Amino acid sequence: MLNTNSESLQNLPDNCTFSESDWGVLSAYWHPVAYCDEVKEKPVLIRLLDEEIVLYRTSTGVTAAKDLCLHRGTPLSIGEVKGDEIVCPYHGYRYNSQGKCTLVPAHPESPIPGQLCLKTYLCQESYGLIWVCLNPQPQGTMVDFPEFDDPEFQIINVPTMDWTVSSGRQIESFSDVAHFAFIHNDTFSREEDAVVPKYQVKATPYGVSADYISTVGNAPRPADTPYNEKDEALWRRVYHIYLPFTVRLKIHCPVPEGGIITILNANSPLSAETSRLFAVVARNFDQDQPVKDVIDFQIKIYSEDRDVVQRQHPERLPLDLSDEVHVRADRTSITYRQELSKLGLGRKFTS
Ligand code: FES
Ligand SMILES: [Fe+2]
């Protein structure tokens, strides 16, 4: 468990929607904030845990800094990147990749006050995503996504989706195996798939893993398709939840033999009740088929989830297991809630 430290609490964002202690815990983990190709020549404003952050790319990579010029509080995200520096639009102060001010145009010959240094955050590019940690001492395990660098796999980024729901609710929905027959019976499942066979769930050093084998496929399957013997084929889904809000799901397809689809579901907590979803799909077959079909299919599935999950109450995820009713099919969600509690998140509801 991470104890919230005084430094993180002092840094609580204005109008923070999290409890102080939940913010202190969550701020110590890596979170996805943008696709790498979204941050090019222009600065980009993102929000993470209620903090407004500017991302800008220089020759040394991407810098993440508090979106605030230290001179008169102008957001640097409305400025521009010039010559490897971000330039404030108001009086032209320039800051380098470390956030240090390099030029005060009104007094180019005078020494630059040492306080003119942006608050920067840990930032890395992995799996086509930019990840930020607001605490200089990160906790937890960065997700592993081996398919991303495997030449046998094709990588497809699904456009970002914003949800008015907490990250925890979205992660739980993505890892829930009992809703397929109801929410997704017009995309990949059907009403005959309602029974959830027994499956294995484990707490792991990084979070939770679940191994689920069923007849629920992962190919488009409109509701009016008649049931036939092909529908007896078994599909294996292996979930790895990296705490707090990233899941890698590997789907072993019966056809083609050896076919794998892996989905990196990386959720960014914008605030306690809003989140941004990044989904990266890797597949080792059908690579001559249109990428757009994969994107459209994923968006349709996620939209089906979002329509329901955004209506759940409470909006935040209850961590006290006595607050909702659980059955055997919910083993992943039970273990996920238990593991989130162990991080030190709120006993009642968390993001
Ligand atoms: S407010 Fe940024 S340079 Fe003055
Ligand atoms: Fe779903």
XYZ file of C-alpha atoms and ligand atoms in Angstrom:
356
model
C 0.000 0.000 0.000
C 1.238 3.462 -0.806
C 0.956 6.031 1.912
C -0.069 9.396 0.624
C 2.796 11.735 1.261
C 2.641 15.360 2.174
C 4.269 16.421 -1.077
C 1.517 14.899 -3.213
C -1.229 16.407 -1.071
C 0.293 19.863 -1.310
C 0.135 19.429 -5.065
C -3.558 18.584 -5.187
C -5.093 20.227 -8.285
C -7.580 23.066 -7.893
C -11.166 21.776 -7.825
C -9.950 18.231 -7.338
C -12.823 15.726 -7.621
C -10.947 12.931 -5.823
C -10.546 12.524 -2.110
C -7.089 13.694 -1.077
C -5.980 10.194 -0.214
C -7.270 8.622 -3.465
C -5.505 11.343 -5.464
C -2.315 10.651 -3.542
C -2.502 6.947 -4.410
C -3.515 7.309 -8.072
C -0.978 10.033 -8.796
C 1.815 7.529 -8.133
C 0.843 5.290 -11.093
C 1.543 5.587 -14.791
C -1.532 6.597 -16.806
C -1.985 6.859 -20.588
C -2.718 10.415 -21.720
C -2.459 10.528 -25.539
C -1.477 8.552 -28.609
C 2.121 9.397 -29.558
C 1.070 10.599 -32.994
C -1.291 13.173 -31.461
C 1.676 15.146 -30.117
C 3.629 16.474 -33.054
C 4.615 20.073 -33.764
C 1.914 21.687 -31.614
C 1.531 21.567 -27.824
C -1.395 19.470 -26.615
C -3.523 20.026 -23.518
C -4.546 16.927 -21.589
C -6.171 16.400 -18.232
C -5.051 13.738 -15.787
C -6.488 13.320 -12.285
C -7.926 16.853 -12.571
C -4.519 18.329 -13.397
C -4.169 20.280 -16.648
C -0.984 19.268 -18.381
C 0.692 20.450 -21.567
C 2.508 17.905 -23.703
C 5.120 19.141 -26.157
C 7.565 17.344 -28.355
C 11.205 18.355 -28.741
C 14.192 16.524 -30.225
C 14.624 14.685 -26.913
C 11.060 13.368 -26.794
C 7.820 14.465 -25.177
C 7.755 16.735 -22.120
C 4.748 16.788 -19.769
C 4.430 19.964 -17.686
C 1.793 21.756 -15.673
C -0.073 23.914 -18.178
C 0.862 27.198 -16.588
C 3.418 29.816 -17.526
C 5.100 30.947 -14.323
C 5.169 34.572 -15.385
C 1.442 35.455 -15.504
C -0.362 32.130 -15.521
C -1.071 31.772 -19.237
C -1.721 28.209 -20.423
C 1.282 27.133 -22.451
C -0.930 24.763 -24.438
C -2.143 27.778 -26.448
C 1.452 28.655 -27.276
C 3.693 27.013 -29.834
C 6.791 24.899 -30.090
C 9.734 26.620 -31.786
C 13.328 25.480 -32.018
C 12.960 22.726 -29.430
C 11.261 25.012 -26.900
C 7.714 25.851 -25.917
C 6.901 29.537 -26.274
C 4.321 31.308 -24.130
C 1.886 33.286 -26.320
C 1.651 36.235 -23.903
C 5.192 37.636 -23.440
C 7.170 35.064 -25.392
C 9.026 33.358 -22.544
C 10.606 30.153 -23.757
C 10.995 26.897 -21.844
C 13.170 23.930 -22.871
C 12.482 20.199 -22.658
C 13.344 20.206 -18.947
C 10.871 23.056 -18.366
C 13.655 25.550 -17.683
C 13.154 29.078 -18.980
C 15.754 29.972 -21.586
C 14.578 33.405 -22.720
C 12.751 36.417 -21.303
C 12.406 38.492 -24.485
C 11.874 41.784 -22.594
C 15.341 41.453 -21.011
C 17.388 39.099 -23.150
C 20.668 40.146 -21.533
C 19.579 39.794 -17.889
C 19.949 36.638 -15.804
C 16.794 34.482 -15.795
C 15.192 34.041 -12.362
C 15.642 30.448 -11.169
C 11.944 30.156 -10.285
C 11.082 30.280 -13.977
C 11.065 26.516 -14.295
C 7.906 24.633 -15.205
C 6.644 21.845 -13.023
C 7.372 18.783 -15.140
C 6.194 15.190 -14.703
C 7.593 11.776 -15.532
C 6.664 10.945 -19.107
C 7.358 7.980 -21.389
C 6.280 6.702 -24.784
C 5.340 3.026 -24.840
C 3.086 0.977 -27.137
C 2.203 4.020 -29.244
C 0.932 5.872 -26.183
C 2.262 8.671 -24.003
C 2.164 7.780 -20.312
C 2.517 10.238 -17.421
C 3.108 9.738 -13.715
C 2.473 12.751 -11.483
C 4.610 11.455 -8.626
C 8.408 11.390 -9.056
C 8.437 7.927 -7.465
C 6.167 5.687 -9.554
C 4.479 2.651 -8.020
C 3.046 -0.440 -9.679
C 3.977 -2.293 -12.838
C 3.881 -0.821 -16.299
C 1.689 -2.953 -18.566
C 3.435 -5.505 -20.754
C 2.197 -5.693 -24.368
C 4.583 -8.033 -26.226
C 2.469 -8.163 -29.389
C 3.190 -4.469 -30.001
C 6.799 -5.184 -31.019
C 6.120 -8.548 -32.630
C 6.405 -8.245 -36.436
C 3.732 -10.930 -36.872
C 1.146 -8.564 -35.436
C -0.605 -5.657 -37.043
C -1.274 -2.725 -34.675
C -4.479 -0.701 -34.912
C -5.243 2.331 -32.748
C -8.926 2.864 -32.010
C -9.797 6.587 -31.778
C -10.089 7.831 -28.195
C -13.485 7.733 -26.509
C -14.461 9.907 -23.547
C -16.796 8.371 -20.976
C -18.665 10.166 -18.215
C -17.831 7.356 -15.875
C -15.006 6.542 -13.507
C -12.035 4.610 -14.833
C -12.718 1.772 -12.399
C -16.217 1.226 -13.778
C -14.883 1.070 -17.349
C -12.132 -1.402 -16.437
C -14.637 -3.561 -14.642
C -16.964 -3.511 -17.653
C -14.144 -4.485 -20.027
C -13.255 -7.433 -17.796
C -16.826 -8.590 -17.161
C -17.722 -11.848 -18.916
C -21.378 -12.104 -17.885
C -22.714 -9.193 -19.924
C -21.800 -10.404 -23.415
C -25.150 -12.122 -24.065
C -27.117 -9.022 -23.150
C -25.233 -5.868 -24.113
C -23.381 -7.367 -27.073
C -25.987 -9.595 -28.664
C -25.975 -7.433 -31.784
C -22.202 -7.442 -32.243
C -20.387 -10.618 -31.196
C -22.528 -12.540 -28.714
C -26.043 -13.997 -28.580
C -28.654 -14.772 -25.983
C -27.696 -18.472 -25.925
C -24.356 -17.423 -24.396
C -25.766 -16.236 -21.092
C -24.353 -19.059 -18.939
C -20.849 -18.287 -17.645
C -18.675 -21.405 -17.372
C -16.400 -21.649 -14.345
C -13.163 -19.737 -14.903
C -9.895 -19.007 -13.139
C -9.069 -15.664 -11.522
C -5.866 -14.820 -9.654
C -4.416 -11.846 -7.860
C -0.953 -11.196 -9.327
C 1.957 -8.872 -8.488
C 0.627 -6.386 -11.086
C -3.091 -6.768 -10.392
C -5.469 -9.489 -11.562
C -5.493 -12.193 -14.219
C -8.482 -14.152 -15.473
C -8.652 -17.040 -17.909
C -12.058 -17.491 -19.509
C -13.014 -20.174 -22.035
C -16.448 -20.052 -23.613
C -18.335 -20.257 -26.868
C -18.588 -16.475 -27.119
C -16.749 -15.448 -30.251
C -15.089 -12.204 -31.167
C -16.247 -11.827 -34.735
C -19.255 -9.816 -35.888
C -22.400 -11.799 -35.178
C -25.664 -9.996 -35.832
C -28.578 -10.925 -33.574
C -30.618 -12.597 -36.296
C -27.883 -15.109 -37.208
C -29.232 -18.625 -36.552
C -27.353 -20.767 -34.074
C -25.417 -23.618 -35.734
C -22.775 -26.203 -34.896
C -19.925 -23.781 -35.633
C -21.065 -21.906 -32.553
C -19.737 -24.717 -30.345
C -16.161 -23.595 -30.993
C -14.285 -22.480 -27.888
C -12.681 -19.082 -27.542
C -10.169 -18.344 -24.805
C -9.875 -14.887 -23.308
C -6.973 -14.130 -20.979
C -7.258 -10.871 -19.096
C -4.383 -9.150 -17.334
C -5.468 -6.128 -15.314
C -2.541 -3.883 -14.460
C -3.584 -1.745 -11.535
C -5.132 0.607 -11.488
C -6.706 1.106 -14.959
C -5.056 -0.816 -17.804
C -6.027 -4.230 -19.172
C -4.389 -6.428 -21.757
C -6.863 -8.955 -23.159
C -5.534 -11.760 -25.318
C -8.170 -13.616 -27.318
C -7.232 -17.018 -28.719
C -9.447 -17.591 -31.741
C -10.466 -21.077 -32.932
C -10.402 -19.846 -36.532
C -7.919 -19.346 -38.063
C -5.879 -21.794 -36.045
C -3.382 -19.858 -33.933
C -5.278 -16.634 -34.529
C -4.702 -14.073 -31.788
C -6.324 -10.735 -31.132
C -4.907 -8.721 -28.249
C -6.575 -5.548 -27.030
C -4.783 -3.052 -24.820
C -7.579 -1.231 -22.982
C -5.774 1.689 -21.366
C -7.996 4.036 -19.391
C -7.003 7.531 -18.379
C -8.705 8.992 -15.275
C -9.483 12.577 -16.305
C -11.362 13.156 -13.054
C -13.129 11.001 -10.483
C -16.136 10.523 -12.771
C -14.807 11.066 -16.280
C -12.316 9.007 -18.207
C -10.672 8.735 -21.612
C -10.251 5.369 -23.238
C -7.357 4.349 -25.477
C -7.673 0.972 -27.172
C -4.881 -0.593 -29.200
C -5.674 -3.769 -31.122
C -3.016 -6.263 -32.281
C -3.899 -9.129 -34.643
C -1.825 -11.803 -36.357
C -4.344 -12.663 -39.095
C -6.685 -10.950 -41.556
C -4.032 -8.316 -42.082
C -5.150 -7.795 -45.660
C -8.626 -6.885 -44.431
C -9.579 -3.204 -43.919
C -8.374 -1.651 -40.684
C -11.498 0.487 -40.677
C -13.648 -2.609 -40.085
C -11.718 -3.389 -36.890
C -12.029 0.197 -35.679
C -15.749 0.381 -36.452
C -16.358 -2.943 -34.718
C -14.485 -1.901 -31.575
C -16.258 1.471 -31.451
C -19.611 -0.259 -31.780
C -18.794 -2.691 -28.940
C -17.454 0.051 -26.673
C -20.499 2.216 -27.441
C -22.770 -0.625 -26.350
C -20.835 -0.773 -23.072
C -20.752 2.965 -22.600
C -24.526 3.348 -22.983
C -25.035 1.133 -19.948
C -21.944 1.832 -17.842
C -22.528 5.590 -17.900
C -25.893 4.943 -16.233
C -24.556 2.868 -13.353
C -24.919 4.145 -9.823
C -22.887 5.023 -7.995
C -20.710 6.466 -10.764
C -17.644 5.589 -8.726
C -16.701 1.985 -8.159
C -17.815 0.592 -4.798
C -14.865 -1.151 -3.144
C -16.693 -2.358 -0.083
C -17.938 -5.758 -1.271
C -20.992 -5.519 0.946
C -22.330 -2.627 -1.152
C -23.348 -4.714 -4.165
C -24.311 -8.339 -4.702
C -21.821 -10.738 -6.246
C -22.179 -14.137 -7.896
C -19.575 -16.627 -9.093
C -19.485 -15.096 -12.588
C -18.217 -11.854 -11.011
C -14.945 -13.290 -9.718
C -12.832 -10.934 -11.807
C -14.622 -7.872 -10.534
C -14.511 -9.084 -6.929
C -10.747 -9.619 -7.131
C -10.258 -6.303 -8.933
C -12.115 -4.417 -6.201
C -10.103 -6.213 -3.530
C -6.807 -5.386 -5.205
C -7.772 -1.723 -5.654
C -8.558 -1.588 -1.931
C -5.098 -2.941 -1.155
C -3.544 0.017 -2.971
C -5.051 2.192 -0.264
C -7.934 3.565 -2.298
C -11.150 4.658 -0.623
C -12.950 1.850 1.135
C -16.303 3.048 -0.153
C -16.073 4.392 -3.656
C -13.156 5.143 -5.809
C -12.648 6.419 -9.285
S 2.419 34.904 -19.082
Fe 3.787 33.626 -20.120
S 5.331 34.957 -20.770
Fe 4.045 36.242 -19.618
Fe -18.649 -5.075 -23.077
